Short mmCIF file of C-alpha atoms in Angstrom, two decimals:
data_model
loop_
_atom_site.label_atom_id
_atom_site.label_comp_id
_atom_site.label_asym_id
_atom_site.label_seq_id
_atom_site.Cartn_x
_atom_site.Cartn_y
_atom_site.Cartn_z
CA UNK A 1 96.50 107.88 114.80
CA UNK A 2 95.16 106.50 111.53
CA UNK A 3 92.06 108.70 111.91
CA UNK A 4 94.21 111.84 112.03
CA UNK A 5 96.10 110.77 108.88
CA UNK A 6 92.92 109.81 107.11
CA UNK A 7 91.61 113.33 107.72
CA UNK A 8 94.15 114.58 105.23
CA UNK A 9 92.02 112.94 102.55
CA UNK A 10 88.88 114.77 103.57
CA UNK A 11 87.81 118.12 102.06
CA UNK A 12 90.10 120.80 103.47
CA UNK A 13 92.20 118.19 105.24
CA UNK A 14 95.51 119.98 104.53
CA UNK A 15 95.10 122.07 107.66
CA UNK A 16 96.84 119.39 109.72
CA UNK A 17 99.64 118.74 107.26
CA UNK A 18 102.40 120.61 109.10
CA UNK A 19 101.76 118.62 112.33
CA UNK A 20 101.86 115.31 110.44
CA UNK A 21 105.09 116.15 108.65
CA UNK A 22 106.74 117.28 111.86
CA UNK A 23 106.63 113.71 113.26
CA UNK A 24 109.65 111.41 113.23
CA UNK A 25 109.10 108.63 110.68
CA UNK A 26 110.65 105.23 110.34
CA UNK A 27 110.13 105.19 106.55
CA UNK A 28 109.48 107.99 104.09
CA UNK A 29 108.33 106.72 100.73
CA UNK A 30 108.72 109.07 97.78
CA UNK A 31 106.37 108.19 94.93
CA UNK A 32 102.62 107.59 94.94
CA UNK A 33 102.29 104.92 92.28
CA UNK A 34 101.60 101.23 92.86
CA UNK A 35 105.15 100.41 93.97
CA UNK A 36 105.20 103.18 96.54
CA UNK A 37 101.73 102.29 97.75
CA UNK A 38 102.81 98.69 98.14
CA UNK A 39 105.81 99.62 100.20
CA UNK A 40 103.68 101.91 102.38
CA UNK A 41 101.18 99.14 103.12
CA UNK A 42 103.72 96.43 103.80
CA UNK A 43 105.64 98.78 106.15
CA UNK A 44 102.56 100.03 108.01
CA UNK A 45 100.97 96.64 108.58
CA UNK A 46 104.22 95.59 110.28
CA UNK A 47 104.14 98.45 112.74
CA UNK A 48 106.52 100.94 111.09
CA UNK A 49 105.69 104.67 111.17
CA UNK A 50 105.44 105.25 107.41
CA UNK A 51 104.74 108.32 105.34
CA UNK A 52 104.25 108.51 101.53
CA UNK A 53 104.45 111.68 99.46
CA UNK A 54 103.72 112.21 95.81
CA UNK A 55 104.69 115.30 93.72
CA UNK A 56 101.56 115.09 91.62
CA UNK A 57 98.43 113.08 92.36
CA UNK A 58 98.38 109.49 93.52
CA UNK A 59 98.78 107.21 90.52
CA UNK A 60 99.43 110.25 88.32
CA UNK A 61 102.18 108.58 86.36
CA UNK A 62 102.53 105.04 85.02
CA UNK A 63 100.14 103.54 87.55
CA UNK A 64 97.08 105.20 85.97
CA UNK A 65 98.31 104.73 82.38
CA UNK A 66 99.11 101.02 82.23
CA UNK A 67 97.39 98.43 80.06
CA UNK A 68 95.10 97.62 83.02
CA UNK A 69 96.13 93.95 82.98
CA UNK A 70 97.04 91.87 85.99
CA UNK A 71 98.77 89.13 84.01
CA UNK A 72 101.17 86.29 84.49
CA UNK A 73 103.44 87.43 81.69
CA UNK A 74 102.86 84.62 79.25
CA UNK A 75 105.24 86.15 76.74
CA UNK A 76 108.04 86.13 79.36
CA UNK A 77 108.07 82.34 79.14
CA UNK A 78 109.11 82.59 75.52
CA UNK A 79 112.12 84.61 76.61
CA UNK A 80 113.04 82.08 79.25
CA UNK A 81 111.95 84.25 82.23
CA UNK A 82 110.34 81.38 84.14
CA UNK A 83 110.91 82.91 87.60
CA UNK A 84 109.24 86.16 86.58
CA UNK A 85 106.30 84.38 85.07
CA UNK A 86 105.83 82.15 88.17
CA UNK A 87 105.98 85.18 90.44
CA UNK A 88 103.49 87.05 88.27
CA UNK A 89 101.05 84.14 88.17
CA UNK A 90 101.23 83.81 91.96
CA UNK A 91 100.52 87.50 92.45
CA UNK A 92 97.70 87.45 89.93
CA UNK A 93 96.01 84.58 91.74
CA UNK A 94 96.37 86.31 95.08
CA UNK A 95 94.74 89.51 93.75
CA UNK A 96 91.90 87.57 92.10
CA UNK A 97 91.16 85.93 95.44
CA UNK A 98 91.29 89.07 97.63
CA UNK A 99 90.07 91.83 95.36
CA UNK A 100 86.91 90.71 93.51
CA UNK A 101 85.24 93.67 91.88
CA UNK A 102 88.60 95.36 91.38
CA UNK A 103 90.68 92.52 89.92
CA UNK A 104 88.57 90.34 87.70
CA UNK A 105 89.32 87.35 85.36
CA UNK A 106 89.78 88.34 81.70
CA UNK A 107 89.48 85.77 78.93
CA UNK A 108 91.78 86.13 75.95
CA UNK A 109 91.32 84.83 72.41
CA UNK A 110 94.09 84.54 69.80
CA UNK A 111 93.01 83.69 66.24
CA UNK A 112 95.07 81.22 64.20
CA UNK A 113 94.97 81.40 60.38
CA UNK A 114 95.91 78.85 57.71
CA UNK A 115 99.67 78.78 57.22
CA UNK A 116 100.32 80.47 60.57
CA UNK A 117 102.99 79.26 62.92
CA UNK A 118 103.52 79.05 66.64
CA UNK A 119 100.44 77.13 67.69
CA UNK A 120 102.40 74.26 69.24
CA UNK A 121 104.73 76.48 71.27
CA UNK A 122 101.88 78.74 72.35
CA UNK A 123 99.88 75.74 73.68
CA UNK A 124 103.03 74.39 75.41
CA UNK A 125 103.51 77.70 77.13
CA UNK A 126 99.91 77.71 78.27
CA UNK A 127 100.35 74.25 79.74
CA UNK A 128 103.14 75.63 81.91
CA UNK A 129 101.03 78.69 82.70
CA UNK A 130 98.19 76.42 83.91
CA UNK A 131 100.56 74.39 86.03
CA UNK A 132 101.87 77.49 87.74
CA UNK A 133 98.30 78.63 88.53
CA UNK A 134 97.11 75.21 89.63
CA UNK A 135 94.39 75.05 87.01
CA UNK A 136 93.64 73.23 83.75
CA UNK A 137 91.79 74.80 80.87
CA UNK A 138 90.83 73.92 77.27
CA UNK A 139 92.91 76.20 75.09
CA UNK A 140 92.36 75.17 71.42
CA UNK A 141 89.05 75.86 69.69
CA UNK A 142 88.19 74.97 66.11
CA UNK A 143 87.03 77.80 63.80
CA UNK A 144 83.31 77.55 64.58
CA UNK A 145 83.80 77.48 68.33
CA UNK A 146 86.39 80.25 68.17
CA UNK A 147 83.95 82.50 66.34
CA UNK A 148 81.54 81.98 69.19
CA UNK A 149 84.22 83.31 71.57
CA UNK A 150 85.41 86.15 69.21
CA UNK A 151 82.70 86.74 66.61
CA UNK A 152 84.13 89.92 65.08
CA UNK A 153 87.57 88.65 63.99
CA UNK A 154 88.58 88.27 60.39
CA UNK A 155 87.09 85.03 59.06
CA UNK A 156 89.04 84.45 55.86
CA UNK A 157 91.44 81.58 56.38
CA UNK A 158 90.54 81.14 60.03
CA UNK A 159 91.80 77.78 61.22
CA UNK A 160 90.73 78.09 64.84
CA UNK A 161 92.11 79.86 67.86
CA UNK A 162 93.64 79.71 71.30
CA UNK A 163 91.91 80.91 74.45
CA UNK A 164 93.21 81.44 77.93
CA UNK A 165 92.53 83.50 81.08
CA UNK A 166 94.43 86.34 82.76
CA UNK A 167 92.98 89.27 84.73
CA UNK A 168 92.23 92.98 84.40
CA UNK A 169 91.90 95.87 86.85
CA UNK A 170 91.44 99.59 87.18
CA UNK A 171 95.08 100.46 87.92
CA UNK A 172 94.50 103.88 89.57
CA UNK A 173 91.75 102.43 91.80
CA UNK A 174 94.10 99.64 92.83
CA UNK A 175 96.61 102.22 93.94
CA UNK A 176 93.96 104.05 95.92
CA UNK A 177 92.69 100.91 97.57
CA UNK A 178 96.20 99.94 98.64
CA UNK A 179 96.87 103.42 100.00
CA UNK A 180 93.60 103.34 101.98
CA UNK A 181 94.51 99.96 103.44
CA UNK A 182 97.87 101.43 104.52
CA UNK A 183 96.07 104.39 106.17
CA UNK A 184 93.99 101.94 108.12
CA UNK A 185 97.24 100.48 109.44
CA UNK A 186 98.43 103.89 110.70
CA UNK A 187 100.31 105.21 107.64
CA UNK A 188 99.94 108.68 106.11
CA UNK A 189 99.89 109.55 102.39
CA UNK A 190 99.97 113.07 100.93
CA UNK A 191 99.58 114.06 97.30
CA UNK A 192 100.87 117.23 95.65
CA UNK A 193 103.91 117.22 97.94
CA UNK A 194 107.20 116.67 96.15
CA UNK A 195 110.73 115.88 97.34
CA UNK A 196 113.22 118.47 96.15
CA UNK A 197 116.34 117.04 97.84
CA UNK A 198 117.48 114.48 100.36
CA UNK A 199 118.53 115.44 103.85
CA UNK A 200 121.82 114.02 105.11
CA UNK A 201 123.44 113.72 108.50
CA UNK A 202 127.06 114.93 108.97
CA UNK A 203 128.38 111.44 108.12
CA UNK A 204 126.54 111.52 104.75
CA UNK A 205 123.68 109.19 105.68
CA UNK A 206 120.26 110.02 104.27
CA UNK A 207 117.97 111.02 107.07
CA UNK A 208 114.94 112.46 105.40
CA UNK A 209 113.94 114.82 102.60
CA UNK A 210 113.08 118.44 101.89
CA UNK A 211 109.47 118.51 100.65
CA UNK A 212 107.60 121.26 98.84
CA UNK A 213 103.91 121.79 98.33
CA UNK A 214 101.37 124.64 98.38
CA UNK A 215 104.18 127.16 98.45
CA UNK A 216 105.67 125.79 101.65
CA UNK A 217 108.87 123.80 102.32
CA UNK A 218 109.02 121.02 104.90
CA UNK A 219 112.05 119.25 106.31
CA UNK A 220 110.84 115.73 107.06
CA UNK A 221 112.96 113.31 109.11
CA UNK A 222 112.95 109.55 108.53
CA UNK A 223 115.25 106.68 109.44
CA UNK A 224 115.07 105.36 105.90
CA UNK A 225 113.93 106.95 102.64
CA UNK A 226 112.50 104.75 99.89
CA UNK A 227 112.68 106.08 96.30
CA UNK A 228 109.66 104.56 94.55
CA UNK A 229 109.39 107.11 91.77
CA UNK A 230 109.58 104.54 89.00
CA UNK A 231 110.50 106.04 85.65
CA UNK A 232 111.37 109.29 87.50
CA UNK A 233 113.96 107.54 89.71
CA UNK A 234 117.49 108.91 89.89
CA UNK A 235 117.52 112.75 90.07
CA UNK A 236 117.21 112.85 93.82
CA UNK A 237 120.32 110.72 94.47
CA UNK A 238 121.99 110.30 91.06
CA UNK A 239 122.59 106.59 91.54
CA UNK A 240 121.09 103.21 90.68
CA UNK A 241 120.73 101.20 87.50
CA UNK A 242 120.30 102.85 84.11
CA UNK A 243 116.61 103.09 83.22
CA UNK A 244 115.16 102.99 79.73
CA UNK A 245 111.80 104.82 79.72
CA UNK A 246 109.49 103.10 77.30
CA UNK A 247 106.18 104.59 76.22
CA UNK A 248 103.09 102.42 75.90
CA UNK A 249 100.14 104.22 74.27
CA UNK A 250 96.51 103.13 74.09
CA UNK A 251 93.22 103.87 72.40
CA UNK A 252 89.72 103.78 73.95
CA UNK A 253 86.73 102.98 71.72
CA UNK A 254 83.03 102.77 72.53
CA UNK A 255 81.93 99.19 73.21
CA UNK A 256 79.26 99.41 70.50
CA UNK A 257 81.90 100.15 67.84
CA UNK A 258 84.23 97.34 68.88
CA UNK A 259 82.03 94.82 70.85
CA UNK A 260 84.10 92.10 72.54
CA UNK A 261 83.03 89.29 74.85
CA UNK A 262 86.65 88.61 75.69
CA UNK A 263 90.01 90.15 74.94
CA UNK A 264 91.34 89.54 71.42
CA UNK A 265 95.12 89.32 71.12
CA UNK A 266 96.93 89.46 67.74
CA UNK A 267 100.30 89.88 66.18
CA UNK A 268 100.62 93.27 64.48
CA UNK A 269 100.71 92.87 60.70
CA UNK A 270 103.61 95.29 60.33
CA UNK A 271 106.14 94.10 62.87
CA UNK A 272 104.71 90.98 64.60
CA UNK A 273 104.41 92.60 68.05
CA UNK A 274 101.46 91.55 70.25
CA UNK A 275 98.56 93.94 70.32
CA UNK A 276 95.30 93.46 72.28
CA UNK A 277 91.79 94.84 72.53
CA UNK A 278 89.55 94.05 75.50
CA UNK A 279 86.35 95.17 77.23
CA UNK A 280 87.17 97.59 80.09
CA UNK A 281 84.81 99.67 82.22
CA UNK A 282 82.09 99.74 79.63
CA UNK A 283 84.32 100.66 76.71
CA UNK A 284 86.98 98.81 74.66
CA UNK A 285 90.68 99.35 75.38
CA UNK A 286 93.29 98.86 72.67
CA UNK A 287 97.08 98.63 73.23
CA UNK A 288 99.89 98.88 73.25
CA UNK A 289 102.95 100.43 71.67
CA UNK A 290 106.43 99.94 73.05
CA UNK A 291 108.72 102.83 72.08
CA UNK A 292 111.64 104.73 73.60
CA UNK A 293 110.23 107.79 75.26
CA UNK A 294 112.46 110.71 74.38
CA UNK A 295 110.20 113.68 75.23
CA UNK A 296 111.55 114.05 78.74
CA UNK A 297 109.90 113.25 82.04
CA UNK A 298 108.87 116.67 83.19
CA UNK A 299 105.33 116.37 81.84
CA UNK A 300 102.80 113.66 81.19
CA UNK A 301 103.31 111.45 78.15
CA UNK A 302 100.90 111.59 75.21
CA UNK A 303 100.23 109.37 72.18
CA UNK A 304 101.74 110.35 68.80
CA UNK A 305 99.99 110.45 65.44
CA UNK A 306 102.21 107.52 64.32
CA UNK A 307 101.13 105.43 67.30
CA UNK A 308 97.45 106.05 66.56
CA UNK A 309 98.02 104.87 62.99
CA UNK A 310 99.89 101.79 64.25
CA UNK A 311 97.15 100.70 66.64
CA UNK A 312 94.38 101.46 64.11
CA UNK A 313 96.22 99.33 61.48
CA UNK A 314 96.13 96.38 63.90
CA UNK A 315 92.39 96.81 64.51
CA UNK A 316 91.61 97.16 60.81
CA UNK A 317 93.55 93.96 59.99
CA UNK A 318 91.85 91.93 62.76
CA UNK A 319 88.33 93.33 62.47
CA UNK A 320 88.05 94.41 58.79
CA UNK A 321 84.25 94.28 58.50
CA UNK A 322 83.84 96.80 61.39
CA UNK A 323 85.55 99.44 59.20
CA UNK A 324 87.01 101.26 62.21
CA UNK A 325 88.38 104.75 61.64
CA UNK A 326 90.08 107.35 63.76
CA UNK A 327 86.84 109.15 64.57
CA UNK A 328 85.73 106.05 66.51
CA UNK A 329 88.36 106.72 69.14
CA UNK A 330 86.87 108.47 72.19
CA UNK A 331 90.13 108.94 74.13
CA UNK A 332 93.83 108.08 74.20
CA UNK A 333 96.45 107.78 76.89
CA UNK A 334 100.14 106.98 77.15
CA UNK A 335 102.29 105.81 80.06
CA UNK A 336 106.05 105.47 80.54
CA UNK A 337 107.33 102.12 81.82
CA UNK A 338 110.24 102.19 84.26
CA UNK A 339 112.25 99.49 82.54
CA UNK A 340 115.76 98.62 83.67
CA UNK A 341 117.97 98.94 80.63
CA UNK A 342 119.58 95.89 79.14
CA UNK A 343 122.06 95.76 76.28
CA UNK A 344 122.57 98.89 74.24
CA UNK A 345 120.60 98.90 70.98
CA UNK A 346 118.14 96.13 71.93
CA UNK A 347 114.53 96.36 70.75
CA UNK A 348 112.20 97.90 73.39
CA UNK A 349 109.92 94.83 73.42
CA UNK A 350 112.88 92.59 74.28
CA UNK A 351 113.81 94.46 77.44
CA UNK A 352 113.11 92.56 80.67
CA UNK A 353 110.38 93.51 83.12
CA UNK A 354 112.16 92.35 86.26
CA UNK A 355 112.50 94.82 89.12
CA UNK A 356 115.64 95.68 91.05
CA UNK A 357 116.14 97.07 94.53
CA UNK A 358 119.34 98.59 95.91
CA UNK A 359 120.39 100.56 99.00
CA UNK A 360 122.92 102.95 100.46
CA UNK A 361 123.11 104.46 103.97
CA UNK A 362 119.59 105.62 104.81
CA UNK A 363 118.25 105.09 101.32
CA UNK A 364 116.52 102.25 99.49
CA UNK A 365 115.46 102.52 95.79
CA UNK A 366 113.39 100.33 93.56
CA UNK A 367 113.03 100.36 89.78
CA UNK A 368 111.52 98.27 87.03
CA UNK A 369 108.86 95.67 87.63
CA UNK A 370 105.20 95.71 86.63
CA UNK A 371 101.77 96.34 88.07
CA UNK A 372 101.05 92.68 88.82
CA UNK A 373 104.13 92.16 91.00
CA UNK A 374 103.87 95.25 93.24
CA UNK A 375 103.65 93.19 96.44
CA UNK A 376 106.84 91.26 95.64
CA UNK A 377 108.58 94.58 94.78
CA UNK A 378 107.49 96.05 98.12
CA UNK A 379 108.76 93.08 100.11
CA UNK A 380 112.13 93.15 98.34
CA UNK A 381 112.42 96.84 99.21
CA UNK A 382 111.55 96.21 102.87
CA UNK A 383 114.21 93.47 103.10
CA UNK A 384 116.73 96.23 102.36
CA UNK A 385 114.95 98.61 104.78
CA UNK A 386 115.15 95.94 107.47
CA UNK A 387 118.93 95.89 107.22
CA UNK A 388 118.94 99.56 108.13
CA UNK A 389 116.53 99.44 111.08
CA UNK A 390 118.19 97.66 114.02
CA UNK A 391 115.63 96.13 116.33
CA UNK A 392 112.88 95.81 113.69
CA UNK A 393 112.46 92.08 113.25
CA UNK A 394 109.00 91.65 111.89
CA UNK A 395 108.74 88.76 109.35
CA UNK A 396 108.43 89.74 105.72
CA UNK A 397 106.07 87.01 104.75
CA UNK A 398 103.86 87.33 101.70
CA UNK A 399 100.43 88.25 103.04
CA UNK A 400 97.35 88.87 100.92
CA UNK A 401 97.14 92.54 100.03
CA UNK A 402 93.55 92.69 101.25
CA UNK A 403 91.65 90.37 103.53
CA UNK A 404 90.47 87.41 101.34
CA UNK A 405 86.82 87.59 100.41
CA UNK A 406 84.64 84.50 100.50
CA UNK A 407 81.58 85.94 98.74
CA UNK A 408 80.69 89.26 97.19
CA UNK A 409 77.49 90.19 95.38
CA UNK A 410 77.26 91.09 91.72
CA UNK A 411 76.90 94.38 89.85
CA UNK A 412 77.34 97.74 91.64
CA UNK A 413 77.85 96.22 95.14
CA UNK A 414 80.69 94.00 93.93
CA UNK A 415 82.29 96.88 92.07
CA UNK A 416 82.14 99.21 95.04
CA UNK A 417 83.42 96.63 97.47
CA UNK A 418 86.38 95.95 95.20
CA UNK A 419 87.30 99.60 94.85
CA UNK A 420 86.55 100.81 98.36
CA UNK A 421 86.69 97.79 100.65
CA UNK A 422 85.24 98.55 104.11
CA UNK A 423 84.26 102.06 102.96
CA UNK A 424 81.81 100.80 100.38
CA UNK A 425 79.02 100.91 102.96
CA UNK A 426 79.73 104.62 103.71
CA UNK A 427 79.76 105.36 100.03
CA UNK A 428 76.36 103.73 99.61
CA UNK A 429 75.02 105.75 102.63
CA UNK A 430 76.28 108.98 101.07
CA UNK A 431 74.53 108.33 97.76
CA UNK A 432 71.62 110.62 96.89
CA UNK A 433 68.53 109.36 95.01
CA UNK A 434 69.46 108.23 91.51
CA UNK A 435 73.22 108.24 92.22
CA UNK A 436 73.60 104.47 92.14
CA UNK A 437 72.65 104.53 88.49
CA UNK A 438 75.52 104.04 86.04
CA UNK A 439 76.78 106.98 84.00
CA UNK A 440 75.82 106.18 80.39
CA UNK A 441 78.62 104.49 78.43
CA UNK A 442 80.46 103.43 81.63
CA UNK A 443 80.20 101.14 84.62
CA UNK A 444 80.71 104.07 87.00
CA UNK A 445 77.97 105.09 89.40
CA UNK A 446 77.30 108.73 90.05
CA UNK A 447 77.79 108.04 93.72
CA UNK A 448 81.46 107.32 93.10
CA UNK A 449 81.93 110.94 92.17
CA UNK A 450 80.39 112.16 95.40
CA UNK A 451 82.49 109.83 97.58
CA UNK A 452 85.71 110.74 95.74
CA UNK A 453 85.06 114.47 96.22
CA UNK A 454 84.24 113.89 99.91
CA UNK A 455 86.92 111.44 101.07
CA UNK A 456 89.64 110.73 98.47
CA UNK A 457 92.11 113.69 98.57
CA UNK A 458 90.83 115.29 95.33
CA UNK A 459 92.81 118.51 94.75
CA UNK A 460 92.09 119.08 91.06
CA UNK A 461 89.30 118.23 88.68
CA UNK A 462 91.54 115.87 86.68
CA UNK A 463 92.17 113.92 89.86
CA UNK A 464 88.45 113.25 89.92
CA UNK A 465 87.84 112.48 86.21
CA UNK A 466 91.09 110.71 85.27
CA UNK A 467 92.02 108.76 88.41
CA UNK A 468 89.30 108.59 91.12
CA UNK A 469 86.94 107.76 88.29
CA UNK A 470 87.94 107.10 84.67
CA UNK A 471 85.27 109.17 82.99
CA UNK A 472 87.92 111.19 81.18
CA UNK A 473 89.05 108.04 79.36
CA UNK A 474 85.67 106.34 78.86
CA UNK A 475 83.62 109.23 77.45
CA UNK A 476 84.07 111.35 74.36
CA UNK A 477 85.59 114.78 75.06
CA UNK A 478 86.46 113.68 78.53
CA UNK A 479 82.92 113.45 79.72
CA UNK A 480 82.31 117.19 79.44
CA UNK A 481 78.75 116.53 78.14
CA UNK A 482 77.95 115.52 81.80
CA UNK A 483 79.78 118.42 83.41
CA UNK A 484 76.66 120.13 84.76
CA UNK A 485 75.72 117.06 86.80
CA UNK A 486 79.33 116.41 87.79
CA UNK A 487 79.52 119.93 89.07
CA UNK A 488 76.24 119.64 90.94
CA UNK A 489 77.54 116.57 92.79
CA UNK A 490 81.19 117.51 93.32
CA UNK A 491 81.37 121.24 93.84
CA UNK A 492 79.58 121.33 97.23
CA UNK A 493 81.58 118.30 98.44
CA UNK A 494 84.90 119.93 97.42
CA UNK A 495 83.97 123.30 98.80
CA UNK A 496 85.10 125.12 95.66
CA UNK A 497 83.53 128.50 94.83
CA UNK A 498 82.31 129.28 91.31
CA UNK A 499 85.63 130.92 90.33
CA UNK A 500 87.60 127.87 91.46
CA UNK A 501 85.28 125.54 89.59
CA UNK A 502 85.58 127.59 86.40
CA UNK A 503 89.37 127.53 86.70
CA UNK A 504 89.46 123.78 87.23
CA UNK A 505 87.03 123.13 84.41
CA UNK A 506 89.08 125.13 81.96
CA UNK A 507 92.32 123.50 83.02
CA UNK A 508 90.80 120.02 82.75
CA UNK A 509 89.49 120.57 79.27
CA UNK A 510 92.82 121.92 78.05
CA UNK A 511 94.72 119.03 79.66
CA UNK A 512 92.34 116.46 78.23
CA UNK A 513 92.59 117.85 74.64
CA UNK A 514 96.38 117.79 74.68
CA UNK A 515 96.99 114.49 76.54
CA UNK A 516 93.92 112.36 75.82
CA UNK A 517 92.44 113.55 72.55
CA UNK A 518 93.58 112.43 69.11
CA UNK A 519 96.77 114.31 68.19
CA UNK A 520 96.60 116.30 64.97
CA UNK A 521 100.33 115.85 64.26
CA UNK A 522 103.47 114.56 65.95
#
């Protein structure tokens, strides 16, 4: 069964779509971000017949536009959210153990200057953080030692600094790895297939959804529908908690312009908000803003000119001698967080990050939460699903998302295993001569493009360059300088003729310029 569903991810695999959708499903998950992927996996590994659909591409929304951190939420301790922090630390440690090469430790450094405040409370919070993780680290460094850890920070008045460890990931690849794991347990996942309305039985119970894709409508039946559309939740059913969409925008700079051995965290000189810069995928990632997103949810979010200026001001204050300017930015991106609204008028940064799950007859919905806690979100959703599936009594214990790994090599093998799991060997076998070399300026191997085109449900060129790989974020002009070789690798695997390739190329370049280039004005 899983082989048939996996075929939907191969080139031309849509041919069997109608037969797949005609099946009766236990659970239909709407939304292909990390929350939906988590629900699909946890349902499938417990024997439920589970189908996921996504209107755009997998991880198209918030789950490819996050800050790429798998973190315990240290700042949540300051707000008294001890339970959320403990849950986040537990989930972080689980992912570090079972996903090496995809989820990796990330050291942080926070400079302290003469006359600054908060050192004592910061260190006290880190002591609690360590206790939750079952570890003990040295956190305070004097000025000389701190400059060894973060040599490019401003030196005037430096008293020392605080260091600690969290984790980072490639968020889109995490979604894809979870989805693949779900397929191996018999689930199905289809991108570019959106839900237009819920189906209801005569008594009003939700019993499926009307789906649309490729110009065709499909009525899909399911015993329970799970709304996992995140910041897009609500329109299908018009119920649930009030959401407050908050935009977080980021800059990507070349590593040679902002070289960092570990992440540097700082308080913004204008408003005191935390801002960070850290090494990611061969570049340096800078974030983030936290603003009400008022542009509507019908298209992808983009950074504003004011946000660029805000983030650049933080960099210029922390790294003055590097003389960073806007032209150093190679790409930008913005995501919309699905935050459950608190009190009216509160500052965006003070909103909670807890998730909520609720249900009605035949329907379960989830909202809020964060990347790190996707497994906990999924299990809470399935507890509500379980109440609506008489006879399904599988335990909802917290299992590792992937089989724990005792030892993985370094370099390219570690990376590929983390991103592809059991399929890493097939990817290596598919590589042509020279394709295990890294693409300049990134940690991505050319072979990753070939495998994505062959076996990862790529429907558009931006699927390939913005989510299956992150070349569109890591390279200037979206990586178009390498387009000839990208085409040589991908076009035969995708089966696109020259006209289709030209169409996709033009669409990608236009999309990148508008959504990932530097904006000229707001």
